[in-house]
Coordinates of C-alpha atoms in Angstrom, one line a residue:
X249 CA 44.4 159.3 -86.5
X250 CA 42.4 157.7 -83.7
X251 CA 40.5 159.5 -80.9
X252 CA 39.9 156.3 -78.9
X253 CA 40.8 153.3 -79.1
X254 CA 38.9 150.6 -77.3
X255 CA 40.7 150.4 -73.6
X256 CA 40.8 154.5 -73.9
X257 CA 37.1 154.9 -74.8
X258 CA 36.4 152.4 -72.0
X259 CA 38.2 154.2 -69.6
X260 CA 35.8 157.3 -70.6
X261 CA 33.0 156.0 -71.1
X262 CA 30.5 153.4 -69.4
X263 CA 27.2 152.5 -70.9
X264 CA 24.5 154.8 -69.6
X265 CA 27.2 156.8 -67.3
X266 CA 30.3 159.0 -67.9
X267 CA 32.9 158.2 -65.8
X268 CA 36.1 159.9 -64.2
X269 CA 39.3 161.1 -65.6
X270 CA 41.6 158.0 -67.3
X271 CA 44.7 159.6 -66.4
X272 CA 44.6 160.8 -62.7
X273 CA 47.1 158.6 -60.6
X274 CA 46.8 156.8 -58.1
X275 CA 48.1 158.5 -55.0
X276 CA 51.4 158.3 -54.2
X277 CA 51.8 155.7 -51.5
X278 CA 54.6 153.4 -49.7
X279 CA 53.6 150.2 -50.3
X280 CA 54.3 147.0 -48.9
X281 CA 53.3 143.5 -49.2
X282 CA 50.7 143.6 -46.2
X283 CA 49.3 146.5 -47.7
X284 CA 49.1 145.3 -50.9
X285 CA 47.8 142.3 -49.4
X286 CA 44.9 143.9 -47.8
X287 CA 43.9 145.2 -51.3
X288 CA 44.1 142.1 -52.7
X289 CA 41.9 141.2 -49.9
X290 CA 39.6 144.0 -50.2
X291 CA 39.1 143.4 -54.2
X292 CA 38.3 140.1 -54.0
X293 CA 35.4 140.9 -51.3
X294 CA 34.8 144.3 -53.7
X295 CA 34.8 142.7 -57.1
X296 CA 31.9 140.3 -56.2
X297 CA 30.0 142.7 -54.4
X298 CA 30.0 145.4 -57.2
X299 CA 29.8 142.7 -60.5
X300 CA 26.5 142.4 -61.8
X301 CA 27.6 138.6 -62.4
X302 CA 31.3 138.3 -61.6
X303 CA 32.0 134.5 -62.0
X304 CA 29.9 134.0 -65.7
X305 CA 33.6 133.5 -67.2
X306 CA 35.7 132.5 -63.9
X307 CA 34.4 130.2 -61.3
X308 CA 34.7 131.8 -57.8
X309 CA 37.6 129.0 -56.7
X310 CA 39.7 130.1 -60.2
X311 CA 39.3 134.0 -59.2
X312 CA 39.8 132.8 -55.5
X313 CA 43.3 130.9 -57.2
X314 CA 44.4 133.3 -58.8
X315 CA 44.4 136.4 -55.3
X316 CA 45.7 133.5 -53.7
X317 CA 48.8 133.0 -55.7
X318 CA 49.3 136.7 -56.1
X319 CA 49.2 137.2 -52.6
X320 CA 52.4 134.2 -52.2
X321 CA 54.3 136.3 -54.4
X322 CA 54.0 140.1 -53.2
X323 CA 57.6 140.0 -51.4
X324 CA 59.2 139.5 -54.4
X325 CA 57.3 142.0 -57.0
X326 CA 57.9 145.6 -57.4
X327 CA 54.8 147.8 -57.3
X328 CA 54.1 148.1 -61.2
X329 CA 54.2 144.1 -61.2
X330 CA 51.9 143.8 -58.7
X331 CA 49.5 146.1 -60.8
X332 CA 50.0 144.4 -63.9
X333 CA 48.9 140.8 -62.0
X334 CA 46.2 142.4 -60.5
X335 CA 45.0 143.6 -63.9
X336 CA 45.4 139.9 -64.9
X337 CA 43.4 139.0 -62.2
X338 CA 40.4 141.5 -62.8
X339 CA 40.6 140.6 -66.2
X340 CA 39.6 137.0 -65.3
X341 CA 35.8 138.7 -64.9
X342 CA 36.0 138.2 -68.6
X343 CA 33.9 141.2 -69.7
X344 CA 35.1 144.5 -71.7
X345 CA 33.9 147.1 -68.8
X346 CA 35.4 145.5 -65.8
X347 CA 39.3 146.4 -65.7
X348 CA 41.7 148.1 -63.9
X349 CA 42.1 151.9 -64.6
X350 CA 45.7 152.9 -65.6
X351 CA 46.5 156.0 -64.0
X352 CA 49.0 153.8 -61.3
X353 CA 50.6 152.2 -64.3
X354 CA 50.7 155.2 -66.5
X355 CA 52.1 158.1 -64.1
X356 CA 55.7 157.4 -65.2
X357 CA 55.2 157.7 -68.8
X358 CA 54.2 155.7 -71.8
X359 CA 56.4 155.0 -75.3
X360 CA 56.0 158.4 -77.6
X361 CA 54.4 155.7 -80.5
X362 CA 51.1 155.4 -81.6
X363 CA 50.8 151.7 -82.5
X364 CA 48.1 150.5 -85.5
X365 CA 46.6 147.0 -85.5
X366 CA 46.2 146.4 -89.4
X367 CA 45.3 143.3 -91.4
X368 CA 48.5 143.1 -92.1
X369 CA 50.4 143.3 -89.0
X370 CA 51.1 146.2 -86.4
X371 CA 52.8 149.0 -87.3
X372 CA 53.9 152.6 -86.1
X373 CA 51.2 154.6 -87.2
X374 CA 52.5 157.7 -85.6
X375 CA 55.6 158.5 -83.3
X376 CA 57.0 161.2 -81.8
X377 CA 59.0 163.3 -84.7
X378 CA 62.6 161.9 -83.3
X379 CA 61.3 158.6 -83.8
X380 CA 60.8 159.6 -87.7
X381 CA 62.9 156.5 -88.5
X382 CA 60.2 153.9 -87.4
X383 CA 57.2 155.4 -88.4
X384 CA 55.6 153.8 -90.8
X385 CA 57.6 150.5 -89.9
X386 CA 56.3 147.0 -88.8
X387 CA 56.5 145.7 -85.8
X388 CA 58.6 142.7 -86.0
X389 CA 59.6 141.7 -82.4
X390 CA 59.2 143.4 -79.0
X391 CA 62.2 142.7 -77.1
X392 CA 63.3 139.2 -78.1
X393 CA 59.8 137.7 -79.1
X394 CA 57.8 138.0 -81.9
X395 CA 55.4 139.9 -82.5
X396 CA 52.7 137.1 -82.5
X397 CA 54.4 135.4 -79.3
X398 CA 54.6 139.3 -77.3
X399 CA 50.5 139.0 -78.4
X400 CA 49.8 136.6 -76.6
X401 CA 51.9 136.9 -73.7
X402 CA 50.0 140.2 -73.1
X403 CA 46.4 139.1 -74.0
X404 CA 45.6 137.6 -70.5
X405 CA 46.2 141.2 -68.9
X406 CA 43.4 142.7 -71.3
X407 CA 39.8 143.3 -70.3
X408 CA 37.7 142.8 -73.7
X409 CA 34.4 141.6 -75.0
X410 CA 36.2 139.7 -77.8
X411 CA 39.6 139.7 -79.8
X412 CA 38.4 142.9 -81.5
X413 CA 39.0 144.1 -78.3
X414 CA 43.2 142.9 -78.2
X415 CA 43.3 144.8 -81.6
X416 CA 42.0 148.0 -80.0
X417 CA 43.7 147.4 -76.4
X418 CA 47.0 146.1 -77.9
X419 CA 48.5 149.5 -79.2
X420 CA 48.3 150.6 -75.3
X421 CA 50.1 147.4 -73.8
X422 CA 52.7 147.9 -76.4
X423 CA 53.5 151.2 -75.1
X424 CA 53.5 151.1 -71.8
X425 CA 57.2 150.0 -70.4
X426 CA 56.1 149.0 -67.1
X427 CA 53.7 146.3 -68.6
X428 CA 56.5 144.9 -70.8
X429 CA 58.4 144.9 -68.0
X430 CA 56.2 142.9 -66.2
X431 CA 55.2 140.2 -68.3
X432 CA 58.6 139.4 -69.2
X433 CA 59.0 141.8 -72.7
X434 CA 61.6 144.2 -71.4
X435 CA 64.2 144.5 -69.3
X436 CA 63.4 147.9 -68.4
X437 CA 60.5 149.8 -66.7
X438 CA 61.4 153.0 -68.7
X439 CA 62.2 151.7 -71.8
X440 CA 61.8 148.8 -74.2
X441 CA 63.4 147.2 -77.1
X442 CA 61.5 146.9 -80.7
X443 CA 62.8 145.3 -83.9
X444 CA 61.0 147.8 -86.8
X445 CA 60.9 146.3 -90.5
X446 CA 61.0 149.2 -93.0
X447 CA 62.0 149.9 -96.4
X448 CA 62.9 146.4 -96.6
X449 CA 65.4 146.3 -93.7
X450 CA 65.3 145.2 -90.3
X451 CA 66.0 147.8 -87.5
X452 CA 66.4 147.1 -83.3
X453 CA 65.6 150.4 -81.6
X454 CA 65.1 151.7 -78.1
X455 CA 62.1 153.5 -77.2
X456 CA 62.3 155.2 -73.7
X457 CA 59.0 156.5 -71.9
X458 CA 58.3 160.2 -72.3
X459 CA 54.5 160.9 -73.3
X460 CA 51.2 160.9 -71.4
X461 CA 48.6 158.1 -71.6
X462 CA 46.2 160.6 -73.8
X463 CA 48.6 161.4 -76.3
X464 CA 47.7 158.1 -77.6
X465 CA 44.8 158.5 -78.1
X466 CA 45.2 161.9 -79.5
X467 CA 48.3 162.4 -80.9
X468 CA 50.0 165.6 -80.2
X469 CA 49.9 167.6 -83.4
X470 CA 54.0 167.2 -83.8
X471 CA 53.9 163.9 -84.1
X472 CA 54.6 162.6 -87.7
X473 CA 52.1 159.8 -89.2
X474 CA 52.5 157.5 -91.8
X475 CA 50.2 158.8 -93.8
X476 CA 52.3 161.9 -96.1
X477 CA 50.7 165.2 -95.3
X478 CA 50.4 165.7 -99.0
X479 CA 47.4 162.4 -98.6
X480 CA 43.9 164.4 -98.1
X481 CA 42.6 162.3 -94.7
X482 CA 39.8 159.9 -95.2
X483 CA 36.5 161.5 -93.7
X484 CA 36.0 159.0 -91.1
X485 CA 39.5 160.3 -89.9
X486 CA 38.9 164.3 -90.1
X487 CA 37.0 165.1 -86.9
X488 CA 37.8 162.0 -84.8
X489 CA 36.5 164.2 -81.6
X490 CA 33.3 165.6 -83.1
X491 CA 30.2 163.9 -81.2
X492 CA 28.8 163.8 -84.4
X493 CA 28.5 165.5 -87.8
X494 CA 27.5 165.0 -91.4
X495 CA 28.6 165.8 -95.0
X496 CA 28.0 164.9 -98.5
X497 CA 30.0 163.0 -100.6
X498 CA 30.7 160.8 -103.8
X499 CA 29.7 164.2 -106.0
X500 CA 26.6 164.6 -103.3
X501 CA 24.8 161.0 -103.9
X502 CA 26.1 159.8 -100.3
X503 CA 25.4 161.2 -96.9
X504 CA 27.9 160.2 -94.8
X505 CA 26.7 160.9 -90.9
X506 CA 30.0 160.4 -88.5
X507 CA 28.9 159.5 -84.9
X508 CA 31.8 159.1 -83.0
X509 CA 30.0 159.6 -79.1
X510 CA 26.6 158.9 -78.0
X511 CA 26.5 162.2 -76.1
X512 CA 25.3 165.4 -76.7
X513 CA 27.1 168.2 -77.4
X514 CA 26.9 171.8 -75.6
X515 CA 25.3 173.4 -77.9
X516 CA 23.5 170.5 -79.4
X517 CA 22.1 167.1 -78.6
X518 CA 22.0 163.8 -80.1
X519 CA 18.0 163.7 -80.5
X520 CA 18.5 167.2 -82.4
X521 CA 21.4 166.4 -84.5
X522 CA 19.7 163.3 -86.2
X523 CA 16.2 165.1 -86.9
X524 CA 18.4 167.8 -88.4
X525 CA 20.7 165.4 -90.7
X526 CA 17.8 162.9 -91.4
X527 CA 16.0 165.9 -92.5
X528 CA 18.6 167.1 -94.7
X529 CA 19.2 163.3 -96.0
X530 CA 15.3 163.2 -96.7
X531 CA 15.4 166.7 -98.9
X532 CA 18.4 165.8 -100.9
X533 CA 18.8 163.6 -104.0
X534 CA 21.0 161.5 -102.2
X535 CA 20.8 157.8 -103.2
X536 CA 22.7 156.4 -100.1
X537 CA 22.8 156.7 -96.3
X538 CA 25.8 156.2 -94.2
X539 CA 26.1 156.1 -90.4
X540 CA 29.7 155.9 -89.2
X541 CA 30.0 154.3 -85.9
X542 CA 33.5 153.2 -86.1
X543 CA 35.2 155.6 -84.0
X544 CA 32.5 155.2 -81.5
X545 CA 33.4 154.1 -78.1
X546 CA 30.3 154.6 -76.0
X547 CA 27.8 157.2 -74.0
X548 CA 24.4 157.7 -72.7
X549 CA 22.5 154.9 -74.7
X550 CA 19.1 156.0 -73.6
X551 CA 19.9 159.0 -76.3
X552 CA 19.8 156.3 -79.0
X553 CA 16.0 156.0 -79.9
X554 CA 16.1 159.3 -82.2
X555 CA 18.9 157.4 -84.2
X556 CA 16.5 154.3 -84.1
X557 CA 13.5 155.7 -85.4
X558 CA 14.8 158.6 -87.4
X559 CA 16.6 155.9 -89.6
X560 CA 13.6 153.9 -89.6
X561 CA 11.7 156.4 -91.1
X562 CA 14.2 157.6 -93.6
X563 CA 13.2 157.1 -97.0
X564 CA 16.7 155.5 -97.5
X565 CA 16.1 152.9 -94.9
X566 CA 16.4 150.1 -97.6
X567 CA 18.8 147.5 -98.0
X568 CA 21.1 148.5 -100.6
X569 CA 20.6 152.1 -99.8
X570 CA 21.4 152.4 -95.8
X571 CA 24.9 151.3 -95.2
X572 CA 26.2 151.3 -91.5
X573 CA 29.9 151.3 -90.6
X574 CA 31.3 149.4 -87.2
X575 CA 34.5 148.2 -86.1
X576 CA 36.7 147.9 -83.0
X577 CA 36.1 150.7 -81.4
X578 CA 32.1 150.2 -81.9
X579 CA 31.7 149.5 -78.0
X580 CA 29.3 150.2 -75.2
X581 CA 26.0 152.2 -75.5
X582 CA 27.7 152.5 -79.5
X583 CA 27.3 148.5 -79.6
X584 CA 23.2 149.3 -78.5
X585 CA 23.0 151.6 -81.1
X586 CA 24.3 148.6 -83.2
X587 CA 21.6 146.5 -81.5
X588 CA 18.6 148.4 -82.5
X589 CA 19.6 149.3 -85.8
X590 CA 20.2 145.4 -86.7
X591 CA 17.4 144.7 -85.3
X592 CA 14.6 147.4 -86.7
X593 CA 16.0 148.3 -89.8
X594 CA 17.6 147.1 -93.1
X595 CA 21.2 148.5 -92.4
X596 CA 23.7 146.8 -94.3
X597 CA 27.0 146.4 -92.0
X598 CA 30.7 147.0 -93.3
X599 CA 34.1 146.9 -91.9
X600 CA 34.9 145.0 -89.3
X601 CA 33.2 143.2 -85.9
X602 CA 32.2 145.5 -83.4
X603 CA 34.4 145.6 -80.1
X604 CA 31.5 144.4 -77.4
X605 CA 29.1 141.6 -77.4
X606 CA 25.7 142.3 -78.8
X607 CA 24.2 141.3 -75.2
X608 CA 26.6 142.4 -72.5
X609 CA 28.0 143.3 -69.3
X610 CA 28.5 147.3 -68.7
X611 CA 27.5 150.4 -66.5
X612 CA 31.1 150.1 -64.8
X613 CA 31.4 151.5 -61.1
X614 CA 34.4 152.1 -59.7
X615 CA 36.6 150.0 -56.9
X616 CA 39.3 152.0 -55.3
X617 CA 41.7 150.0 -53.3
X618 CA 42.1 151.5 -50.0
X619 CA 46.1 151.8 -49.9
X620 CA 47.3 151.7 -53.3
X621 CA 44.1 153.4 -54.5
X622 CA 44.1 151.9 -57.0
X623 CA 41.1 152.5 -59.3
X624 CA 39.1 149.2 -60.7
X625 CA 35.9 149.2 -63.0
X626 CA 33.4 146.3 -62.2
X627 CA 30.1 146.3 -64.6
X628 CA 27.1 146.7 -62.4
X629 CA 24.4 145.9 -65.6
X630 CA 23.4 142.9 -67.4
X631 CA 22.5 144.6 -71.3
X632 CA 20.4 142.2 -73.0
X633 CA 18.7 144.1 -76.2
X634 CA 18.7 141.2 -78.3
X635 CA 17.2 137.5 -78.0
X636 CA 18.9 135.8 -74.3
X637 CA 20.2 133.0 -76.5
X638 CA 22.3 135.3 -78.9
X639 CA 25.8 134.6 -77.6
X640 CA 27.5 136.4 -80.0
X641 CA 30.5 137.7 -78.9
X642 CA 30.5 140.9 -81.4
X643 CA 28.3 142.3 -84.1
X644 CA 30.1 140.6 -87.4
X645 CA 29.6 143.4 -90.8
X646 CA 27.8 141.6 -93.7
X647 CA 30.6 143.3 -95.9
X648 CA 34.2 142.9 -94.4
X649 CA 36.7 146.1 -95.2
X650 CA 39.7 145.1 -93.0
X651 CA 42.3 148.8 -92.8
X652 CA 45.9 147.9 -93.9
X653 CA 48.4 149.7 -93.6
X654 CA 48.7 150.7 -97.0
X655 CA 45.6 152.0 -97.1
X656 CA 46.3 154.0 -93.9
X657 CA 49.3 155.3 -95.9
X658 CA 47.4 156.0 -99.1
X659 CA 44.3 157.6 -97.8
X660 CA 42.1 154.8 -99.0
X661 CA 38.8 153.7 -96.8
X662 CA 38.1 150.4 -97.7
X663 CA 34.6 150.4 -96.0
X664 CA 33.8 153.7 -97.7
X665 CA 34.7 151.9 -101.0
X666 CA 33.0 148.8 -100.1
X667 CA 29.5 150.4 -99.7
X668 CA 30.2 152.2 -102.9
X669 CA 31.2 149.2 -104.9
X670 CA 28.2 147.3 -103.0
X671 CA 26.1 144.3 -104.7
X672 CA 23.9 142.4 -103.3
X673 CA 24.7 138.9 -102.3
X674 CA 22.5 136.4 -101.0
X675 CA 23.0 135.9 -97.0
X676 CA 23.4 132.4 -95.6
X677 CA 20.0 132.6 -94.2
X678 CA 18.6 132.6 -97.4
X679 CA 20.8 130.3 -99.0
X680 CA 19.1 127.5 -96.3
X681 CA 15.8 129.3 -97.0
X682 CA 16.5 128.4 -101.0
X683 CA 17.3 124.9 -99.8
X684 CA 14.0 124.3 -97.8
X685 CA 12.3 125.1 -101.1
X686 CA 14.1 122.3 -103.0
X687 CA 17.3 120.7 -104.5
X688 CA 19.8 118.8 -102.7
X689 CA 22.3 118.8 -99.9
X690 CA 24.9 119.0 -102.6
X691 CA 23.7 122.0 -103.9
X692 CA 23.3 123.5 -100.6
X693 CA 26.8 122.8 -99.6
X694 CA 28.2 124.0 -102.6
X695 CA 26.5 127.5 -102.2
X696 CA 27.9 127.2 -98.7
X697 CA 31.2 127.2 -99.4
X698 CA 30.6 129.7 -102.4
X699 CA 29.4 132.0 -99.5
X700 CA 32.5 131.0 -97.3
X701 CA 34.5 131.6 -100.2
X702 CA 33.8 135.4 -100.9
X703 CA 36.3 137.5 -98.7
X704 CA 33.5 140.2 -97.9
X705 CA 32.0 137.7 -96.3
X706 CA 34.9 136.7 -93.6
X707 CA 33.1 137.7 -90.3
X708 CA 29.7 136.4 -91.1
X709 CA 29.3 133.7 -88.7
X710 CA 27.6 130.3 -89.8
X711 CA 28.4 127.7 -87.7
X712 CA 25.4 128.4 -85.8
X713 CA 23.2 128.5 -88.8
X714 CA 25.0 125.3 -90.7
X715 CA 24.6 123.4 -87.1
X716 CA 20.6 124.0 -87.0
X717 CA 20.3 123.0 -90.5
X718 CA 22.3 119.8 -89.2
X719 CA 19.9 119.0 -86.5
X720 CA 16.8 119.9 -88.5
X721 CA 18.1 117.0 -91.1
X722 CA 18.8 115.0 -88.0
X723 CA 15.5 115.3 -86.9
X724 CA 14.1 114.6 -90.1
X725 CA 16.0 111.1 -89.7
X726 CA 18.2 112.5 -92.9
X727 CA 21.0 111.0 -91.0
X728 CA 23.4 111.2 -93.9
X729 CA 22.7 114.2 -95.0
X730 CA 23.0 116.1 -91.7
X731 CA 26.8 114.4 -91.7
X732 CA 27.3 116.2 -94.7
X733 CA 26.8 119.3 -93.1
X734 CA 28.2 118.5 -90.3
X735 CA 31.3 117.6 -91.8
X736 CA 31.2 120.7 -94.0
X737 CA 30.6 122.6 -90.5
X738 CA 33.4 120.9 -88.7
X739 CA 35.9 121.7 -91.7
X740 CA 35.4 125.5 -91.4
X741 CA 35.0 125.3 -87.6
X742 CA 37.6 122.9 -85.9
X743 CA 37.6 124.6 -82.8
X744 CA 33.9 124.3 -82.2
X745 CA 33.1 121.9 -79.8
X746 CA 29.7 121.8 -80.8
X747 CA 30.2 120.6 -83.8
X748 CA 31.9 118.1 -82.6
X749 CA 29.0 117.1 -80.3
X750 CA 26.5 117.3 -83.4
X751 CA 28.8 114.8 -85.3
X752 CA 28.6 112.1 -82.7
X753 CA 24.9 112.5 -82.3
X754 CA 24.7 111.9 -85.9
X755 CA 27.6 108.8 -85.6
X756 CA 25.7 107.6 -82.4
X757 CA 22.3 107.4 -84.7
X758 CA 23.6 105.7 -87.3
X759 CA 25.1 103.0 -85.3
X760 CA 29.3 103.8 -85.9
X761 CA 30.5 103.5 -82.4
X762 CA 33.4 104.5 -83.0
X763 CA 33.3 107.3 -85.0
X764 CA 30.6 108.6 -82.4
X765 CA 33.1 108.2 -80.0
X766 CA 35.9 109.8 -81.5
X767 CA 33.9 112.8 -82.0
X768 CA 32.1 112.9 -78.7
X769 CA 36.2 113.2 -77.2
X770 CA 36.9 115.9 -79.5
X771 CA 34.4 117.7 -78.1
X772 CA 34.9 117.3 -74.2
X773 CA 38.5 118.2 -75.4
X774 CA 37.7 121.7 -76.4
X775 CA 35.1 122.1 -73.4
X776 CA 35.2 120.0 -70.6
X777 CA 31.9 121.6 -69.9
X778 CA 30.1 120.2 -72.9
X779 CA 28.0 118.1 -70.3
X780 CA 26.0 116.1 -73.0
X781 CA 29.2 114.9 -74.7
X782 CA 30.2 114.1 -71.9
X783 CA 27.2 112.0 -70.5
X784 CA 27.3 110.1 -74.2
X785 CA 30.8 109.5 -73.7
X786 CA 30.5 108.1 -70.6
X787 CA 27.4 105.6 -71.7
X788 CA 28.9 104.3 -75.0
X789 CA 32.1 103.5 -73.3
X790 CA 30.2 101.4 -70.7
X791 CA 27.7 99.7 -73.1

């Protein structure tokens, strides 16, 4: 079971700030298209006024596109469409704490189903108990798209960091009628048509709206799961709405801390909790140290630093020994916990990518459209904890433990078995380090790959890495050498426009025109912004 997932946590909790209730409606209102007009008129002005940096993703003209087109069309949209486009619109900001809020959208009723983002598809991880005939099933179609296709006709409406963000967001926008509806998924406003495979067999049913927004994000008790009530639940799953709490486990040689809020509790606070588990940790025989943040969508971050320096004083704070779990729902003052415990100690990261950038946009104040009342967030903060040229978009775990849905069935927690079946590897910093020191590009590539090669290592990100190792060759005037790793780079990244860029420096150097050329195109292709490809471009196609 899940206590938030990431659009729910968002719509709790800001960086720094708790914000209001997710689920209060809007008030009820006659709209029409002039008033809905002057709130489109009234955001726009709003949005910019109230974004720390509204236009880093979306130029000002685009955003100013995009009211205007909305504003042609209001005559002939029903009032949950024009919600949906405005949400399309705000999410154009392009950051994970500036959306709209869904109580509007939500009042009428969302599908009694609990969707599940695994690695190996989405599937009904829980349902209302007269839907007992889907649960457990896969989501094959959502009306008469696929899956994949419904994806991506719903990913532009979704305010995120990154795509760890669609996986956390997507299990909302599949249940919410009036959202299908809008984008085209359903015929209906109440209800929508899904095609479940289970037990082998492909099944069309009709789910009709008849829960509240929160019951997904805390299942009502009577709804049946997947998982057989005879499978003991994982311990990242038992107290999904416990601030925070710790136990021992693996026969008492790992303590496992679950923080699932950065907020204190009633009765206790953050700062007290951690002195009083690190304390424990440091008195036991314990040989390992877990911190579970996956299930951690946000808080206060200013009650972070006893976390920091507690674990940086534990006697387990040792690579090998201090494991730290993150994953979608790692967002917010959660991702600056992240932040400083990269960054000041010798964590070890498992599961999957966090759901927020490492530097990012948050502190989210609300908008409230002055007819509709509609209720927007717009980030009001800049967050930059880490180095201003780390443009990450997530925190990547050293040691990937993707959930699938078998394991979901089964009990199993692949991240919990991960750091208990952990062995050191060497990272792909000091696989270049070990190259500096001697041997030859060869050898380094092949240890590259090697380290590509090794599913634990599927979020660790390289191309930056492999492309600096590139350009220091290049500057070295080992022309053919830094096309080696170049061409190794662009393999493994073909959507990188960089890389692209690097490999007609490199062509350019050497004197191949035309390869240069060719590469320099690829590049402006994927970003017409890439102003230096574009400038070479230009020149060796007038000389």
């Amino acid at each position: 079971m899940k206590l938030v997932s990431y659009l729910f946590a968002f719509l709790v909790l800001t960086s720094g700030a708790l914000s209001q209730s997710p689920t209060q409606p809007a008030a009820s209102v006659q709209m029409s298209p002039e008033k809905w007009r002057d709130d489109l008129k009234y955001l726009a002005t709003q949005i910019e006024r109230t974004h720390k940096n509204a236009y880093h993703t979306v130029s000002r003209e685009e955003f100013a596109s995009a009211v205007s087109s909305l504003d042609a069309r209001l005559a002939t949209l029903e009032d949950h469409q024009v919600v949906v486009e405005i949400m399309k619109i705000v999410a154009l900001i392009g950051d994970g704490h500036t959306g709209v809020r869904w109580g509007m959208i939500a009042s009428s009723g969302v599908l009694p189903v609990a969707f599940y983002v695994y690695e190996d598809g989405v599937f009904v991880q829980k349902a209302a108990s007269e839907m007992s005939a889907i649960v457990g099933g896969k989501v094959v179609k959502v009306g008469n798209a696929s899956i994949t296709e419904a994806v991506e006709k719903l990913k532009p409406y979704m305010w995120r960091d990154n795509e760890m963000g669609v996986k956390s967001a997507l299990p909302y926008y599949l249940a919410s009628p009036q959202i299908l509806n809008a984008v085209g998924l359903s015929a209906s406003k109440d209800s929508a048509d899904f095609t479940i495979l289970r037990d082998g067999r492909e099944s069309k049913v009709v789910l009709r709206a008849g829960a509240r927004l929160e019951d997904l994000g805390n299942p009502p008790k009577s709804w049946l799961d997947a998982r057989p009530a005879s499978v003991p639940v994982p311990a990242w799953q038992r107290e999904p709405r416990n601030n925070f709490r710790y136990e021992l486990l693996n026969e008492g040689k790992t303590f496992y801390i679950q923080f699932n809020a950065v907020q204190d509790k009633p009765d206790e606070t953050v700062e007290a909790f951690f002195k009083r588990a690190l304390d424990a940790a440091e008195k036991s025989t314990v040989e390992r140290l877990v911190i579970d943040l996956r299930l951690n969508g946000g808080g206060n971050n200013y009650l972070n630093l006893p976390v920091t320096i507690g674990a940086i004083k534990s006697r387990l704070n040792v690579r090998g020994k201090f494991f730290v779990i993150i994953g979608r729902e790692t967002f917010s003052a959660a991702q600056n916990t992240v932040n400083d415990l990269e960054k000041y100690t010798n964590a070890v990261f498992v599961g999957e990518p966090t759901g927020a950038s490492p530097n990012h946009y948050g502190d989210a104040r609300p908008i409230v459209l002055p007819n509709s009342k509609l209720r927007i967030q717009a980030s009001t903060l800049w967050w930059q904890d880490l180095d201003p040229r780390d443009t990450r978009k997530w925190t990547a775990p050293t040691v990937a433990a993707d959930l699938t849905s078998e394991d979901h069935r089964s009990g199993r927690d692949p991240a919990l078995e991960a750091i208990l079946n952990y062995k050191p590897t060497s990272s792909i910093q000091e696989i270049v380090t070990k190259a500096r020191a001697g041997g030859t590009v060869a050898e380094f590539i092949a240890n590259y790959r090697a380290f590509r090669a090794n599913p634990l290592h599927k979020y660790v990100e390289t191309e930056t890495v492999m492309n600096r190792v590139g350009q220091f060759l290049l500057n070295a005037r080992r022309v053919d050498d830094a096309l080696e790793v170049f061409k190794a780079n662009a393999a493994d990244n073909p959507r990188s426009a960089l890389v692209y860029q690097s490999l007609g420096d490199a062509y350019a150097i050497k004197g191949e025109k035309p390869s240069a050329i060719s590469n320099y195109e690829k590049a402006v292709s994927l970003d017409p912004k890439l102003t230096a490809s574009a400038e070479a471009l230009k020149n060796m196609k007038q000389n």
